[in-house]
mmCIF file of C-alpha atoms in Angstrom:
data_model
loop_
_atom_site.group_PDB
_atom_site.id
_atom_site.type_symbol
_atom_site.label_atom_id
_atom_site.label_comp_id
_atom_site.label_asym_id
_atom_site.label_seq_id
_atom_site.Cartn_x
_atom_site.Cartn_y
_atom_site.Cartn_z
ATOM 1 C CA UNK A 846 -140.682 -186.081 64.075
ATOM 2 C CA UNK A 847 -136.957 -186.504 64.728
ATOM 3 C CA UNK A 848 -136.419 -182.953 63.355
ATOM 4 C CA UNK A 849 -139.064 -181.640 65.714
ATOM 5 C CA UNK A 850 -137.468 -183.294 68.811
ATOM 6 C CA UNK A 851 -134.049 -182.038 67.641
ATOM 7 C CA UNK A 852 -135.343 -178.435 67.415
ATOM 8 C CA UNK A 853 -137.071 -178.745 70.780
ATOM 9 C CA UNK A 854 -133.876 -179.908 72.439
ATOM 10 C CA UNK A 855 -131.861 -177.132 70.653
ATOM 11 C CA UNK A 856 -134.347 -174.438 71.869
ATOM 12 C CA UNK A 857 -134.270 -175.954 75.335
ATOM 13 C CA UNK A 858 -130.409 -176.004 75.393
ATOM 14 C CA UNK A 859 -130.312 -172.325 74.356
ATOM 15 C CA UNK A 860 -132.912 -171.314 76.886
ATOM 16 C CA UNK A 861 -130.952 -173.221 79.504
ATOM 17 C CA UNK A 862 -127.687 -171.556 78.585
ATOM 18 C CA UNK A 863 -129.296 -168.083 78.353
ATOM 19 C CA UNK A 864 -130.823 -168.348 81.815
ATOM 20 C CA UNK A 865 -127.339 -169.126 83.379
ATOM 21 C CA UNK A 866 -125.571 -166.441 81.404
ATOM 22 C CA UNK A 867 -127.995 -163.879 82.987
ATOM 23 C CA UNK A 868 -127.141 -165.117 86.511
ATOM 24 C CA UNK A 869 -124.672 -163.007 88.351
ATOM 25 C CA UNK A 870 -121.639 -164.902 89.772
ATOM 26 C CA UNK A 871 -121.049 -162.395 92.506
ATOM 27 C CA UNK A 872 -122.062 -158.798 93.589
ATOM 28 C CA UNK A 873 -119.132 -156.452 94.137
ATOM 29 C CA UNK A 874 -119.452 -154.378 97.290
ATOM 30 C CA UNK A 875 -117.169 -152.249 99.394
ATOM 31 C CA UNK A 876 -116.003 -154.296 102.327
ATOM 32 C CA UNK A 877 -113.407 -152.006 104.021
ATOM 33 C CA UNK A 878 -113.058 -148.295 104.662
ATOM 34 C CA UNK A 879 -110.655 -146.565 102.288
ATOM 35 C CA UNK A 880 -107.008 -146.295 103.208
ATOM 36 C CA UNK A 881 -106.944 -148.961 105.999
ATOM 37 C CA UNK A 882 -104.341 -150.847 103.973
ATOM 38 C CA UNK A 883 -101.310 -148.939 102.465
ATOM 39 C CA UNK A 884 -100.691 -148.696 98.776
ATOM 40 C CA UNK A 885 -98.529 -151.698 99.095
ATOM 41 C CA UNK A 886 -101.379 -154.076 99.775
ATOM 42 C CA UNK A 887 -100.542 -157.471 98.609
ATOM 43 C CA UNK A 888 -101.111 -161.238 99.051
ATOM 44 C CA UNK A 889 -104.800 -161.530 99.949
ATOM 45 C CA UNK A 890 -105.623 -165.009 101.136
ATOM 46 C CA UNK A 891 -108.708 -166.496 102.971
ATOM 47 C CA UNK A 892 -108.675 -168.810 105.985
ATOM 48 C CA UNK A 893 -111.172 -171.637 106.417
ATOM 49 C CA UNK A 894 -113.550 -169.285 108.223
ATOM 50 C CA UNK A 895 -113.686 -166.910 105.275
ATOM 51 C CA UNK A 896 -111.515 -164.226 106.870
ATOM 52 C CA UNK A 897 -109.312 -162.328 104.354
ATOM 53 C CA UNK A 898 -105.719 -161.448 105.269
ATOM 54 C CA UNK A 899 -103.466 -159.141 103.378
ATOM 55 C CA UNK A 900 -100.079 -157.401 104.135
ATOM 56 C CA UNK A 901 -99.435 -153.808 105.054
ATOM 57 C CA UNK A 902 -102.540 -152.933 107.112
ATOM 58 C CA UNK A 903 -102.264 -149.302 108.072
ATOM 59 C CA UNK A 904 -98.359 -149.472 107.698
ATOM 60 C CA UNK A 905 -95.573 -151.786 106.128
ATOM 61 C CA UNK A 906 -94.729 -154.887 108.018
ATOM 62 C CA UNK A 907 -98.070 -155.818 109.178
ATOM 63 C CA UNK A 908 -100.883 -158.162 108.248
ATOM 64 C CA UNK A 909 -104.497 -157.181 108.516
ATOM 65 C CA UNK A 910 -107.569 -159.197 108.975
ATOM 66 C CA UNK A 911 -111.011 -158.540 107.353
ATOM 67 C CA UNK A 912 -113.886 -160.656 108.553
ATOM 68 C CA UNK A 913 -116.721 -161.736 106.206
ATOM 69 C CA UNK A 914 -118.829 -158.832 107.714
ATOM 70 C CA UNK A 915 -116.140 -156.336 106.922
ATOM 71 C CA UNK A 916 -114.595 -155.741 110.320
ATOM 72 C CA UNK A 917 -110.948 -154.789 109.880
ATOM 73 C CA UNK A 918 -108.201 -155.156 112.492
ATOM 74 C CA UNK A 919 -104.428 -155.623 112.704
ATOM 75 C CA UNK A 920 -103.700 -159.325 112.953
ATOM 76 C CA UNK A 921 -99.952 -159.183 113.478
ATOM 77 C CA UNK A 922 -96.840 -157.061 113.238
ATOM 78 C CA UNK A 923 -93.954 -158.886 111.472
ATOM 79 C CA UNK A 924 -90.612 -159.004 113.043
ATOM 80 C CA UNK A 925 -88.526 -155.826 112.711
ATOM 81 C CA UNK A 926 -87.271 -155.341 109.126
ATOM 82 C CA UNK A 927 -89.689 -157.920 107.599
ATOM 83 C CA UNK A 928 -92.219 -156.834 104.981
ATOM 84 C CA UNK A 929 -94.716 -159.435 103.653
ATOM 85 C CA UNK A 930 -95.903 -160.028 100.239
ATOM 86 C CA UNK A 931 -97.751 -163.269 99.264
ATOM 87 C CA UNK A 932 -99.841 -165.258 101.732
ATOM 88 C CA UNK A 933 -101.110 -168.787 101.779
ATOM 89 C CA UNK A 934 -102.409 -171.241 104.321
ATOM 90 C CA UNK A 935 -101.062 -174.845 104.716
ATOM 91 C CA UNK A 936 -103.180 -177.889 105.508
ATOM 92 C CA UNK A 937 -102.630 -177.208 109.348
ATOM 93 C CA UNK A 938 -104.204 -173.769 108.907
ATOM 94 C CA UNK A 939 -100.898 -172.042 109.550
ATOM 95 C CA UNK A 940 -100.229 -168.831 107.567
ATOM 96 C CA UNK A 941 -97.160 -168.700 105.350
ATOM 97 C CA UNK A 942 -95.838 -165.269 104.250
ATOM 98 C CA UNK A 943 -93.243 -164.415 101.741
ATOM 99 C CA UNK A 944 -90.953 -161.859 103.566
ATOM 100 C CA UNK A 945 -89.338 -160.192 100.723
ATOM 101 C CA UNK A 946 -86.845 -157.998 102.712
ATOM 102 C CA UNK A 947 -85.623 -160.969 105.019
ATOM 103 C CA UNK A 948 -85.322 -163.573 102.242
ATOM 104 C CA UNK A 949 -87.627 -165.755 104.291
ATOM 105 C CA UNK A 950 -90.854 -167.647 104.297
ATOM 106 C CA UNK A 951 -92.445 -166.803 107.613
ATOM 107 C CA UNK A 952 -95.006 -169.043 109.372
ATOM 108 C CA UNK A 953 -97.667 -167.816 111.832
ATOM 109 C CA UNK A 954 -99.621 -170.128 114.264
ATOM 110 C CA UNK A 955 -103.091 -168.732 113.928
ATOM 111 C CA UNK A 956 -103.972 -169.425 117.557
ATOM 112 C CA UNK A 957 -101.014 -167.945 119.329
ATOM 113 C CA UNK A 958 -99.927 -165.548 116.525
ATOM 114 C CA UNK A 959 -96.379 -166.861 117.117
ATOM 115 C CA UNK A 960 -94.176 -165.904 114.046
ATOM 116 C CA UNK A 961 -91.246 -168.130 112.974
ATOM 117 C CA UNK A 962 -88.970 -168.514 110.097
ATOM 118 C CA UNK A 963 -90.254 -171.442 108.077
ATOM 119 C CA UNK A 964 -87.602 -171.191 105.456
ATOM 120 C CA UNK A 965 -84.594 -168.930 104.629
ATOM 121 C CA UNK A 966 -82.570 -168.685 101.544
ATOM 122 C CA UNK A 967 -80.002 -165.723 101.317
ATOM 123 C CA UNK A 968 -79.765 -166.263 97.554
ATOM 124 C CA UNK A 969 -83.417 -165.209 97.068
ATOM 125 C CA UNK A 970 -83.731 -161.729 95.568
ATOM 126 C CA UNK A 971 -87.039 -161.266 97.328
ATOM 127 C CA UNK A 972 -89.544 -164.009 97.579
ATOM 128 C CA UNK A 973 -92.651 -162.338 96.256
ATOM 129 C CA UNK A 974 -95.821 -164.313 95.615
ATOM 130 C CA UNK A 975 -96.269 -167.959 96.888
ATOM 131 C CA UNK A 976 -98.390 -170.920 95.904
ATOM 132 C CA UNK A 977 -99.065 -174.151 97.767
ATOM 133 C CA UNK A 978 -100.104 -177.675 96.673
ATOM 134 C CA UNK A 979 -102.638 -179.820 98.539
ATOM 135 C CA UNK A 980 -99.679 -181.658 100.015
ATOM 136 C CA UNK A 981 -98.050 -178.541 101.427
ATOM 137 C CA UNK A 982 -95.193 -178.129 98.915
ATOM 138 C CA UNK A 983 -94.715 -174.393 98.494
ATOM 139 C CA UNK A 984 -93.388 -172.588 95.430
ATOM 140 C CA UNK A 985 -92.209 -168.906 95.497
ATOM 141 C CA UNK A 986 -91.671 -166.452 92.745
ATOM 142 C CA UNK A 987 -88.465 -164.375 93.233
ATOM 143 C CA UNK A 988 -88.161 -161.368 90.908
ATOM 144 C CA UNK A 989 -85.157 -159.182 90.461
ATOM 145 C CA UNK A 990 -86.901 -155.971 89.201
ATOM 146 C CA UNK A 991 -83.731 -154.236 88.508
ATOM 147 C CA UNK A 992 -82.302 -156.824 86.125
ATOM 148 C CA UNK A 993 -85.755 -157.946 84.781
ATOM 149 C CA UNK A 994 -84.907 -161.542 85.731
ATOM 150 C CA UNK A 995 -86.279 -163.875 88.257
ATOM 151 C CA UNK A 996 -86.229 -167.333 89.930
ATOM 152 C CA UNK A 997 -88.497 -170.033 90.967
ATOM 153 C CA UNK A 998 -88.045 -171.763 94.366
ATOM 154 C CA UNK A 999 -89.458 -174.892 95.831
ATOM 155 C CA UNK A 1000 -89.966 -175.086 99.648
ATOM 156 C CA UNK A 1001 -90.650 -178.547 101.023
ATOM 157 C CA UNK A 1002 -92.715 -179.345 104.126
ATOM 158 C CA UNK A 1003 -89.631 -179.311 106.238
ATOM 159 C CA UNK A 1004 -88.553 -175.901 105.135
ATOM 160 C CA UNK A 1005 -85.819 -177.106 102.713
ATOM 161 C CA UNK A 1006 -85.480 -174.598 99.910
ATOM 162 C CA UNK A 1007 -84.295 -175.632 96.383
ATOM 163 C CA UNK A 1008 -83.883 -173.577 93.240
ATOM 164 C CA UNK A 1009 -85.956 -174.887 90.507
ATOM 165 C CA UNK A 1010 -85.268 -172.422 87.692
ATOM 166 C CA UNK A 1011 -83.268 -169.213 87.307
ATOM 167 C CA UNK A 1012 -83.132 -166.256 84.802
ATOM 168 C CA UNK A 1013 -86.769 -166.653 83.922
ATOM 169 C CA UNK A 1014 -87.689 -162.998 83.407
ATOM 170 C CA UNK A 1015 -89.274 -161.062 86.134
ATOM 171 C CA UNK A 1016 -91.256 -163.793 88.006
ATOM 172 C CA UNK A 1017 -94.217 -162.464 89.939
ATOM 173 C CA UNK A 1018 -97.743 -164.105 90.321
ATOM 174 C CA UNK A 1019 -97.747 -167.816 90.975
ATOM 175 C CA UNK A 1020 -100.472 -170.504 91.382
ATOM 176 C CA UNK A 1021 -100.754 -174.305 91.399
ATOM 177 C CA UNK A 1022 -103.692 -175.914 89.406
ATOM 178 C CA UNK A 1023 -106.336 -178.053 91.067
ATOM 179 C CA UNK A 1024 -104.793 -181.513 91.182
ATOM 180 C CA UNK A 1025 -101.307 -180.136 91.568
ATOM 181 C CA UNK A 1026 -100.470 -180.946 87.875
ATOM 182 C CA UNK A 1027 -99.520 -177.401 86.598
ATOM 183 C CA UNK A 1028 -97.574 -174.618 88.150
ATOM 184 C CA UNK A 1029 -98.401 -171.168 86.567
ATOM 185 C CA UNK A 1030 -95.899 -168.360 86.886
ATOM 186 C CA UNK A 1031 -95.817 -164.921 85.219
#
């Protein structure tokens, strides 16, 4: 009797797992027309309404917006000479952008589209990708492609920039784990 119950449970568990393994997690579909973004498209991030933002919409130095329905438009042009890379949103809904040519982290008010320098550090090679904690602490990867080295920066809520680690290898992608316990960087 015990063996029969165990076999029924095992068969039920296998059937249960098999039914979930057949379920599609998502369906890929084309959302935008080809070539709306340049070959330098980077830093996609979603706002609270499900809009996707990415840098270099139609030309360098811009940020494009893609609605959940696939409507695309220019959201903002960055200040002269600025080129964005990574994008994240803070808890106030403001957009933060790594400006790798200006050695800045830019901030955009989503209502007014006003762009300001949130943080600046001339010692940055080129802030590339950014990650943000649930308490709005920002981290920036900072590769030096020529020398195959890189740095890791912390940017506090007030815009204070601190070097956390240097000579790491070419730092690029970066993310914070749920719960803010682990910072991943490659």
